[in-house]
Short mmCIF file of C-alpha atoms in Angstrom, two decimals:
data_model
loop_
_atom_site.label_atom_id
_atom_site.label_comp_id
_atom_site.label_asym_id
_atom_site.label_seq_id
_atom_site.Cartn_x
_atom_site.Cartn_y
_atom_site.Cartn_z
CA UNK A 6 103.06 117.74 126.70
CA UNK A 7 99.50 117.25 127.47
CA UNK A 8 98.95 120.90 128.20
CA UNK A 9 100.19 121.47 124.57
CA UNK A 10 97.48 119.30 123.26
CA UNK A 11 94.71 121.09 125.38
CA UNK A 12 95.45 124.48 123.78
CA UNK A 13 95.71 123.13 120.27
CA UNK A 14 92.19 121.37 121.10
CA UNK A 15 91.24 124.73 122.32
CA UNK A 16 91.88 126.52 119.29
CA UNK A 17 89.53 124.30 117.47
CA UNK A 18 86.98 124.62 120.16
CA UNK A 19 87.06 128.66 119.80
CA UNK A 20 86.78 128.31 115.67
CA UNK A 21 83.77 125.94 116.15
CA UNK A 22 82.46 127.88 118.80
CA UNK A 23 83.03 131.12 116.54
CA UNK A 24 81.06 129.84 113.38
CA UNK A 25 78.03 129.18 115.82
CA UNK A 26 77.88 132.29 117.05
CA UNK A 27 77.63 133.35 113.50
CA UNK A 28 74.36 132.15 112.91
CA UNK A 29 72.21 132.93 115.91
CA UNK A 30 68.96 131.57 114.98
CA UNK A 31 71.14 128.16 114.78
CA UNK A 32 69.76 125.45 117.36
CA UNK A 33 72.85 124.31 119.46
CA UNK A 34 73.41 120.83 119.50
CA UNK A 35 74.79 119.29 122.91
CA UNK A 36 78.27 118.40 121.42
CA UNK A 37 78.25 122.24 120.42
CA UNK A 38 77.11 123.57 124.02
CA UNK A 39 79.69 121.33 125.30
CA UNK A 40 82.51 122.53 123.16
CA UNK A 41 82.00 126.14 124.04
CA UNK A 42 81.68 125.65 127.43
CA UNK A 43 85.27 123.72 127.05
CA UNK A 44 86.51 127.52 125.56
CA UNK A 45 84.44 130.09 127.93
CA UNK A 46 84.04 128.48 131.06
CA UNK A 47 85.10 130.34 133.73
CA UNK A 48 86.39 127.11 135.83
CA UNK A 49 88.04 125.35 132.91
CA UNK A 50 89.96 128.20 132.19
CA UNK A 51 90.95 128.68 136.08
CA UNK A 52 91.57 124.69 136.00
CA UNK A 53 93.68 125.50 132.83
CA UNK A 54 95.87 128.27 134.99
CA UNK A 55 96.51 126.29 137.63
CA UNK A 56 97.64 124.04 135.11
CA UNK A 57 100.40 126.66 133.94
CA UNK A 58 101.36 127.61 136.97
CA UNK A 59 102.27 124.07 138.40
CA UNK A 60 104.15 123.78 135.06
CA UNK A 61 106.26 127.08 135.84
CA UNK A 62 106.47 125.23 139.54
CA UNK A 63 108.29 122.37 138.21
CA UNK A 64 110.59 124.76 135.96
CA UNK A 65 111.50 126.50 138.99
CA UNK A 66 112.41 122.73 140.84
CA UNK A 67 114.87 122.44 137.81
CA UNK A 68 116.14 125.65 137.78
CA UNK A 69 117.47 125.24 141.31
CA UNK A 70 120.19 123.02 140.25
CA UNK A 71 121.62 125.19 137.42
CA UNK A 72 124.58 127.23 138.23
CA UNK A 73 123.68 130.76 140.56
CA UNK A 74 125.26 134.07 139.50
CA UNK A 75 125.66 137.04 141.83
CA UNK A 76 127.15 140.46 141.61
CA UNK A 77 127.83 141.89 144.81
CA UNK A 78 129.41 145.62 145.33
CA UNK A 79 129.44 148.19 148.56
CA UNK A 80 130.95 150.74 149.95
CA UNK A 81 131.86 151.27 153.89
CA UNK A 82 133.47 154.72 155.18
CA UNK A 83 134.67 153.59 159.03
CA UNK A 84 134.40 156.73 160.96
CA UNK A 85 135.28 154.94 163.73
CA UNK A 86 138.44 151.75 162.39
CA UNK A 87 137.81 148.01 164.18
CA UNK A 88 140.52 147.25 166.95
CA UNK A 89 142.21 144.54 167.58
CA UNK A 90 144.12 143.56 170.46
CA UNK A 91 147.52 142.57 169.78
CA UNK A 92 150.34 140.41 172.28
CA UNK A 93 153.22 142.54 173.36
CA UNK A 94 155.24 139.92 173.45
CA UNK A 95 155.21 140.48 169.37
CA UNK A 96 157.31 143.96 169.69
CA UNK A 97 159.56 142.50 172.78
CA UNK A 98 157.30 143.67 175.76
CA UNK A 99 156.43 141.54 178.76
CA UNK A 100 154.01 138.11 177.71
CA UNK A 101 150.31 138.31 179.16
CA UNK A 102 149.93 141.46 178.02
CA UNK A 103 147.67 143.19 175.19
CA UNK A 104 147.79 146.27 173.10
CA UNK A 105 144.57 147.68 171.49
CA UNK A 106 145.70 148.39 167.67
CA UNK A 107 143.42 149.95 164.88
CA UNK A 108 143.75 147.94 161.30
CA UNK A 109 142.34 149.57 158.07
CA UNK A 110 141.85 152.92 156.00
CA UNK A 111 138.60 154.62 156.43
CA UNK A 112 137.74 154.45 152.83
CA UNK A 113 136.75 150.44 151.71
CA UNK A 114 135.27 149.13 148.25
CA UNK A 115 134.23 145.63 147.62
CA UNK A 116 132.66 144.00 144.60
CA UNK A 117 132.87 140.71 143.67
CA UNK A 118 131.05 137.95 141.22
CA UNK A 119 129.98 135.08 143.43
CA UNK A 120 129.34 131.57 141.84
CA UNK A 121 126.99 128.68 143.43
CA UNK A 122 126.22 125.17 141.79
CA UNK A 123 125.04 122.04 143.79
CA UNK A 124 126.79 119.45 143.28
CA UNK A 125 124.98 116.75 144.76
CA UNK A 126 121.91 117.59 146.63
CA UNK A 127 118.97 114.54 146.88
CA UNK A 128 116.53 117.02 148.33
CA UNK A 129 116.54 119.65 144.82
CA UNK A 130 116.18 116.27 142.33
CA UNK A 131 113.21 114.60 144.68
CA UNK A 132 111.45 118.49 144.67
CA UNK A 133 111.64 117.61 140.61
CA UNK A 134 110.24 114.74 141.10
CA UNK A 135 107.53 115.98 143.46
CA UNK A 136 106.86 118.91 141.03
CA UNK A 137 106.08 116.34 137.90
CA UNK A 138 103.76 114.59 140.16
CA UNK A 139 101.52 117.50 141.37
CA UNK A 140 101.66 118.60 137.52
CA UNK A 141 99.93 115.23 136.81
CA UNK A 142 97.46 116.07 139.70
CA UNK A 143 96.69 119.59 138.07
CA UNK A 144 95.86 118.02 134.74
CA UNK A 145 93.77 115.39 136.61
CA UNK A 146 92.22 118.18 138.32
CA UNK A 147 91.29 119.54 134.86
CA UNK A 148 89.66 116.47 133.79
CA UNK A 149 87.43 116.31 136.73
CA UNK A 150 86.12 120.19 136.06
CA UNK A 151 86.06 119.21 132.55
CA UNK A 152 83.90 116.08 133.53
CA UNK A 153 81.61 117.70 135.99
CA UNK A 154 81.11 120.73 133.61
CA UNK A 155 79.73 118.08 130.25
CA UNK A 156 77.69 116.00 133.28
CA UNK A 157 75.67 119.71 134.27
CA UNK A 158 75.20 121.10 131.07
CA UNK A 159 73.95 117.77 129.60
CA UNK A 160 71.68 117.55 132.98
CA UNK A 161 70.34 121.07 131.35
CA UNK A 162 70.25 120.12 128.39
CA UNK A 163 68.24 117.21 128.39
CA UNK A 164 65.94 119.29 130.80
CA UNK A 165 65.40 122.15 128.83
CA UNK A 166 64.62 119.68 126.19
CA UNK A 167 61.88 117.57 128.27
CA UNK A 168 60.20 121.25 129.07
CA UNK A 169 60.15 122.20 125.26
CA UNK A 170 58.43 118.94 124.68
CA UNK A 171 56.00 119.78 127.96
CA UNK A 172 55.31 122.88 126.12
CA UNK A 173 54.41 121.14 122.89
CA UNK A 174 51.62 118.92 124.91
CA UNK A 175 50.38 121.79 126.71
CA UNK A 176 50.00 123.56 123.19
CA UNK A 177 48.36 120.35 121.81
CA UNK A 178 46.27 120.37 124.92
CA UNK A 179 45.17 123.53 124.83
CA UNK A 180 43.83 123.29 121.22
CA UNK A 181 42.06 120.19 122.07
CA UNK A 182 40.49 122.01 125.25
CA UNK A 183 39.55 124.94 123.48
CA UNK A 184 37.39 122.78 120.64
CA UNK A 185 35.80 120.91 123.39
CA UNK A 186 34.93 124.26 125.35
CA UNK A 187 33.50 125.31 121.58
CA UNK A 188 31.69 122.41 121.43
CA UNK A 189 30.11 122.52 124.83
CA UNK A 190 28.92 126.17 124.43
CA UNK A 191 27.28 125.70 121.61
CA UNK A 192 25.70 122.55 123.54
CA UNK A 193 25.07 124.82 126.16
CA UNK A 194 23.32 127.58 123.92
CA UNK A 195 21.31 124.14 122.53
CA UNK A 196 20.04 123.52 126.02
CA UNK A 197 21.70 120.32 125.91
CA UNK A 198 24.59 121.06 128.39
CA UNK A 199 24.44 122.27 131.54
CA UNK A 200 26.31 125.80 132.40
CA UNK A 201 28.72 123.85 135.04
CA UNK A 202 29.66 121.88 131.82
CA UNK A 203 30.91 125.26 130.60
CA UNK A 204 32.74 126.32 133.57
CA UNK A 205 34.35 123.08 134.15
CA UNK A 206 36.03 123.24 130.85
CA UNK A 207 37.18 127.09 131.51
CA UNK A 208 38.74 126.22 134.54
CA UNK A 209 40.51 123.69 132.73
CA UNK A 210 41.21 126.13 129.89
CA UNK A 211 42.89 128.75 132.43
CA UNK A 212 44.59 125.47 134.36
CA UNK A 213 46.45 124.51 131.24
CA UNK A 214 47.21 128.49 130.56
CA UNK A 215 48.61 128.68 134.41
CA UNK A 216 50.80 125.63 133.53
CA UNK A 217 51.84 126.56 130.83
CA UNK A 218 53.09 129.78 132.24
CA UNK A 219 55.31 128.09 135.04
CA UNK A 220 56.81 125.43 132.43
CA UNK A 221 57.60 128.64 129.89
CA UNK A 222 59.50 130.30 133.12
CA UNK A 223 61.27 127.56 134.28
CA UNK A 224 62.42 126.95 130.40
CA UNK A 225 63.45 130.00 130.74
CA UNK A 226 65.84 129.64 133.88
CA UNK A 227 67.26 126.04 132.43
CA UNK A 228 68.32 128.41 129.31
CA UNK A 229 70.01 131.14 131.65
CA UNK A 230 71.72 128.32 133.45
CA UNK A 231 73.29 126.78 130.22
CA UNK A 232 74.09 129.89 129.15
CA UNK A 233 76.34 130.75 132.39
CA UNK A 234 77.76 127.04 132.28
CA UNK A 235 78.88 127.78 128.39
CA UNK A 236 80.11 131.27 129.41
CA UNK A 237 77.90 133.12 127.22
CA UNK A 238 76.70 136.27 127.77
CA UNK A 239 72.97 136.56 129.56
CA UNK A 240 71.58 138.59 127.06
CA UNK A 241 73.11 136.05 123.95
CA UNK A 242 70.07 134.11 122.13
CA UNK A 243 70.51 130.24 121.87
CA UNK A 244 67.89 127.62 120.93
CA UNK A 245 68.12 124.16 122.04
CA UNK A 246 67.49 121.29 119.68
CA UNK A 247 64.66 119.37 120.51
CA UNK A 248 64.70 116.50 119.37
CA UNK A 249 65.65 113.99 122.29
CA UNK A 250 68.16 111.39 121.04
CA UNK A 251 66.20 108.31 123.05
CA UNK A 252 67.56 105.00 122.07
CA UNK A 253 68.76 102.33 123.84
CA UNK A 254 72.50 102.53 125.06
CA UNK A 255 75.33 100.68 124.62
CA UNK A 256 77.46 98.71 127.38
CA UNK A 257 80.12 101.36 128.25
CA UNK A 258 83.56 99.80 128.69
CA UNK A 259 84.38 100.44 132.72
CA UNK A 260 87.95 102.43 132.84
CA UNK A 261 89.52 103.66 135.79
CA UNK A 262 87.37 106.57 137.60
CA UNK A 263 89.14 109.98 138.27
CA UNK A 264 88.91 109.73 141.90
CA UNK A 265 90.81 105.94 141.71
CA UNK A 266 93.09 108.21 139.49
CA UNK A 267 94.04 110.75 141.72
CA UNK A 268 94.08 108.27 145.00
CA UNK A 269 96.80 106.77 142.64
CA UNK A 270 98.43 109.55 142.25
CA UNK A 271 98.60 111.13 145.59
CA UNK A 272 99.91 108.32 146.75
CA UNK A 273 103.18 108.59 144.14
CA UNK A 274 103.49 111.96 145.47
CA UNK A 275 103.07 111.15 149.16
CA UNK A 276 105.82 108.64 148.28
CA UNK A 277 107.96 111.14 146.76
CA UNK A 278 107.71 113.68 149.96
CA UNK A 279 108.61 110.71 152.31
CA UNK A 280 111.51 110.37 150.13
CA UNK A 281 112.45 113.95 150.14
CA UNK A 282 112.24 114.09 153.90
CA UNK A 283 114.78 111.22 154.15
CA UNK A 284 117.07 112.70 151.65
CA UNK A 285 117.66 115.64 154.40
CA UNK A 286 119.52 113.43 155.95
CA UNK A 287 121.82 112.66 153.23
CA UNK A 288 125.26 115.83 152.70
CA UNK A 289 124.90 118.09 150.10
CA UNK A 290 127.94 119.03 148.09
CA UNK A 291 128.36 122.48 146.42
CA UNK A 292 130.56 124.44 144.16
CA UNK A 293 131.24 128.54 144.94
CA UNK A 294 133.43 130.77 144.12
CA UNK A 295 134.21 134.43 144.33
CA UNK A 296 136.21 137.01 141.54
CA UNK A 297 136.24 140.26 142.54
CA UNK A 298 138.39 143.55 143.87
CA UNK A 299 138.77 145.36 146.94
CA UNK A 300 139.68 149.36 146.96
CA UNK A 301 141.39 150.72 150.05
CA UNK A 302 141.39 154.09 149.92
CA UNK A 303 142.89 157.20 152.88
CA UNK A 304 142.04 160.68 152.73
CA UNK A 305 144.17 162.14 155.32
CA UNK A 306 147.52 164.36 154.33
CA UNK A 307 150.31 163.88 153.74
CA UNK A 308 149.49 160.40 152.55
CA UNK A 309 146.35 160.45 150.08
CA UNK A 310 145.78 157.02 148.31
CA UNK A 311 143.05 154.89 146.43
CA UNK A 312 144.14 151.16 145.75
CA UNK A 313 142.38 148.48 144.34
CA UNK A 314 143.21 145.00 145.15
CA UNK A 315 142.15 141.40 142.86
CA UNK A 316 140.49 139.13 145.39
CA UNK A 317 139.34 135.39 144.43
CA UNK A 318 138.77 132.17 145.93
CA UNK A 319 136.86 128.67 144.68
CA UNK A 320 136.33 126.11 146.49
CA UNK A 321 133.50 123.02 147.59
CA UNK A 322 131.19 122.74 150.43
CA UNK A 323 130.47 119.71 152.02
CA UNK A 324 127.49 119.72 154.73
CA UNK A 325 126.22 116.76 156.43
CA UNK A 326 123.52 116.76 159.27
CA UNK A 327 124.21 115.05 162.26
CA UNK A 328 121.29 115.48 164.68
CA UNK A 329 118.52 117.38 164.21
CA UNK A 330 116.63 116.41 167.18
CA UNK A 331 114.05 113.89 166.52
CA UNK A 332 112.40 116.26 163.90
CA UNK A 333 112.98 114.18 160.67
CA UNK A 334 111.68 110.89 162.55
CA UNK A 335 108.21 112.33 163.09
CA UNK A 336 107.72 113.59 160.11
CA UNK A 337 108.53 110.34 158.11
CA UNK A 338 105.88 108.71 160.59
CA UNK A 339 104.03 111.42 159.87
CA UNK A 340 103.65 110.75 155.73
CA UNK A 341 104.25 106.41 156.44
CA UNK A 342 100.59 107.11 158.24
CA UNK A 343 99.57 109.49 155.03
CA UNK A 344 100.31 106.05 152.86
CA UNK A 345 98.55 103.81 154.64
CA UNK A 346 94.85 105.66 154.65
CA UNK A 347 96.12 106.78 151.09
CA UNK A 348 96.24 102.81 150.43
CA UNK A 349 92.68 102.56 152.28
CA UNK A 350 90.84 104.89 150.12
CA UNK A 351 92.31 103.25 147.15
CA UNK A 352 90.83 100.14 148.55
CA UNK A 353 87.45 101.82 149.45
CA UNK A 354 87.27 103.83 146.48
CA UNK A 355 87.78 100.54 143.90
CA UNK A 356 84.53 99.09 145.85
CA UNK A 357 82.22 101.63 146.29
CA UNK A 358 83.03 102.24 142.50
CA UNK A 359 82.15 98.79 141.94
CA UNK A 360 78.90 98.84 143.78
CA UNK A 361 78.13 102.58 141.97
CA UNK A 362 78.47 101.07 138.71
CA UNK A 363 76.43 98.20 139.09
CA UNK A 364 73.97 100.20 140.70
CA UNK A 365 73.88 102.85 137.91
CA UNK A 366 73.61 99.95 135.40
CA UNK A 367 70.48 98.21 137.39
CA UNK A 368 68.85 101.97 137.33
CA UNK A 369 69.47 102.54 133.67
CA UNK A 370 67.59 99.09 132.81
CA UNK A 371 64.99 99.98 135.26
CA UNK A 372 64.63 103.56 133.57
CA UNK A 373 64.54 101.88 130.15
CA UNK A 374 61.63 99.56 131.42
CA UNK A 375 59.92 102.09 132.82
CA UNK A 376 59.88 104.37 129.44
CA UNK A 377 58.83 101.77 126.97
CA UNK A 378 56.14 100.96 129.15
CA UNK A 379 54.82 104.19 129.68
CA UNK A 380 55.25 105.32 126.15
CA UNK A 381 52.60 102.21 125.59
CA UNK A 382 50.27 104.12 128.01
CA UNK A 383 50.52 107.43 126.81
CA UNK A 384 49.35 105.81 123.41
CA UNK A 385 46.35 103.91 124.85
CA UNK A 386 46.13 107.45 127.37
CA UNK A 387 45.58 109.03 123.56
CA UNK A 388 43.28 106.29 121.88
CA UNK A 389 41.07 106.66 124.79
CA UNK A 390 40.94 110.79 124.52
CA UNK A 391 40.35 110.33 121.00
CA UNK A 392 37.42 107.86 121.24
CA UNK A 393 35.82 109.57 124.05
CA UNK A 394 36.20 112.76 122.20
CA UNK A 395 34.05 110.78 119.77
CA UNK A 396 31.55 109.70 121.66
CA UNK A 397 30.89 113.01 123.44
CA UNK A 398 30.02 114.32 120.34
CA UNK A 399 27.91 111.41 119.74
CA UNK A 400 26.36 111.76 122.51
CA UNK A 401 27.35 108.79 124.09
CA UNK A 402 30.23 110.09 126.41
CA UNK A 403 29.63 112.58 129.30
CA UNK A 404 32.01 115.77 129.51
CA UNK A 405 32.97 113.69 132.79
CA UNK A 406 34.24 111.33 130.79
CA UNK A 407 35.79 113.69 128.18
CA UNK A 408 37.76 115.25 131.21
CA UNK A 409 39.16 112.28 132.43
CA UNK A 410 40.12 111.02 129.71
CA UNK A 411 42.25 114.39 128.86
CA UNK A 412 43.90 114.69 132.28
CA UNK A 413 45.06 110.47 132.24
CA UNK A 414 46.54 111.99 128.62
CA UNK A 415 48.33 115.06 130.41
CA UNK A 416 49.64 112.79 133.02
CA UNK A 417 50.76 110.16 130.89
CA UNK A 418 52.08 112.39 128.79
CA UNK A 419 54.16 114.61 132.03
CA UNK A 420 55.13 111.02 132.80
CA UNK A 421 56.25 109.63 129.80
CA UNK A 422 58.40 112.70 129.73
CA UNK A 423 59.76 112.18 133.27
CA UNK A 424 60.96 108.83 132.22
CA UNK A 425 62.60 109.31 129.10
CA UNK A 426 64.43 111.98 131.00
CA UNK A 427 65.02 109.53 133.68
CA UNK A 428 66.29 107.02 131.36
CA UNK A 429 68.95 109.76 130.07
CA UNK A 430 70.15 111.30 133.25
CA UNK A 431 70.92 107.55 134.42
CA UNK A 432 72.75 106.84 131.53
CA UNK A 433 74.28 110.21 132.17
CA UNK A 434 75.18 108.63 135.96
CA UNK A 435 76.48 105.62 134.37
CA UNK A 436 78.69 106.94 131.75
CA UNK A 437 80.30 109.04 134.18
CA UNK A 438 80.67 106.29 137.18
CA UNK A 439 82.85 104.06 134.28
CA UNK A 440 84.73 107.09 132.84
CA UNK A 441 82.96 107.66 130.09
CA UNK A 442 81.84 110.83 130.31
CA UNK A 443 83.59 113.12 127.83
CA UNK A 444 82.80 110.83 125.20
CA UNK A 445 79.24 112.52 124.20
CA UNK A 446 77.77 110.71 121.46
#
């Protein structure tokens, strides 16, 4: 069965995740983060036990047409013996008229082995039926937590990349700030730089220490986040590789969404439970049969006794339903309404899937666009830093100048890294629109 192969995958999952753990100082990969997560989530494994239990379910709809077995015994002391009335006209007396008569010894033991088996019942094998279906369901259900689990932590992951990277230019810009702030103090001391000069290039010194601060937290929280989604522990150390895999992606082959899926599937069941409904209508045969011994027992002189007598009986049981109101007619309009906005959402879901994925493919180009074209302008954002840089020392640039030129870099820079990460949570949007989500690559 397909659960079979889930646990077997698991297994691997936990060894892999196992021989990460050993080495803490490791950087985690996506595919690994992912893999873990498949092992400690909290909702995978829930997803996983609902799983089992819908499989016990559908054990129990077959077990209900195997063969019953029941041992029944009591004991009843009558202080007080049932009467009966009896005809007179039995022991010669007049007709019409009644004597009350007392049957029975005080002292009565019963036990007995009782047998059931259904025969034919329609309702029990469509309850099988309807059990395999909503097993199907729960292992759909599992691929959709499994889905949406790999679509978050990848949304982390490719954050908490883009803010190690934002860390790295704030570094880079902080090095570059703090040579120009040397350079203008000593202009400064040189009476060839005005004290404003100075200041403006502290503030922009403690500007790029503030941001740096708030991109270092909020690293921070995308790490704590992943860490939850994987189900590691908070206080567990990981490190993220950061090297973002940017390329261009390939055309993903459309398959059938989830949600088309389980439309599809709900409506099998629906089917099956309009089914079972009419089957009530149908007889139901069934075997029983009782083996067994009754004691009769007295305890009044002069005539003391305990006797046991066999008892047994088999026989069939046929019951057919011949009006129950107009109960069964409602609720098979009931579930033939059920089919029809079941059939609707199929409908709806098949286009607005349609018009997801084209959108998703249209933003993914756009995205792509967008990135190689800024990457060209954080490059000429650079060039231009690096010449004015020049010239300021030179003496042909003004710190004005110099200033600009670094904050067009830090923007181009922020938004070079807002694209790329742009570019990957669209292709993120469009593997998981055509079903390709769990294939991480």
């Amino acid at each position: 069965m397909k659960l079979v192969s889930i646990y077997k995958h698991s297994l691997l999952l936990i060894l892999l995740a196992f021989a990460s753990w050993s080495v803490n100082a490791q950087q985690w990969s996506l595919e690994q983060c992912i893999d873990t997560a498949q092992v400690h989530n909290k909702n995978l494994q829930m997803s996983r036990n609902s799983m089992l239990i819908l499989e016990q379910k559908e054990k129990e709809a077959r077990a209900n047409l195997l063969p019953k077995l029941a041992l029944n015994a009591d004991y009843r002391y009558y202080t007080d013996q049932p009467t009966q009335l009896l005809p007179q006209s039995v022991f010669g007396g007049p007709a019409g008229q009644f004597k009350e008569t007392r049957f029975g010894v005080p002292h009565n033991i019963n036990a007995n082995i009782q047998l059931s088996m259904p025969l034919y019942n329609a309702q029990l094998h469509s309850a099988v039926d309807n059990s395999k279906i909503a097993s199907e369901l729960s292992e759909l259900q599992y691929e959709r937590t499994a889905e949406q689990v790999i679509y978050d932590i990848s949304n982390l992951y490719y954050n908490a990349q883009i803010l190690h990277h934002q860390l790295n230019f704030i570094d880079s810009n902080l090095v570059n700030t703090k040579k120009l702030q040397k350079n203008i103090s000593l202009l400064n001391e040189q009476l060839m730089a005005k004290s404003s000069d100075v200041s403006k290039v502290d503030l922009q010194l403690e500007q790029l220490n503030t941001q740096k601060e708030i991109v270092r937290s909020r690293y921070v929280q995308v790490l704590s986040t992943l860490k939850f989604l994987m189900g590691l522990p908070q206080e567990s150390s990981i490190s993220i590789d950061p090297a973002i895999k940017y390329q261009v992606k390939q055309e993903y082959a459309s398959l059938t969404s989830l949600d088309i899926r389980q439309a599809r599937i709900q409506n099998r069941l629906i089917n099956a439970e309009l089914n079972t409904i009419k089957y009530s209508r149908l007889p139901t045969l069934s075997l029983f049969g009782s083996q067994g011994t009754t004691g009769l027992g007295y305890d009044k002189s002069p005539d003391q006794f305990l006797k046991f007598f066999p008892v047994g009986f088999a026989g069939i049981q046929l019951s057919y339903p011949l009006f129950q109101g107009t109960v069964t007619k409602h609720k098979i309009n009931q579930k033939k309404y059920e089919l029809k906005n079941n059939e609707l959402q199929i409908s709806l879901l098949s286009e607005q899937n349609i018009m997801q994925v084209d959108n998703a493919k249209m933003l993914r180009q756009v995205a792509q666009k967008s990135t190689e074209t800024i990457l060209l302008q954080m490059r000429l954002a650079q060039s231009i830093y690096n010449q004015n840089i020049i010239q300021q020392k030179e003496g042909t640039a003004s710190l004005t100048d110099v200033l600009l030129a670094d904050t067009a870099l830090r923007e181009s820079q922020q938004s070079y890294l807002n694209a790329v990460v742009d570019y990957l949570k669209a292709d993120l949007d469009y593997k998981k629109l055509t079903g390709n989500i769990s294939v991480i690559k």
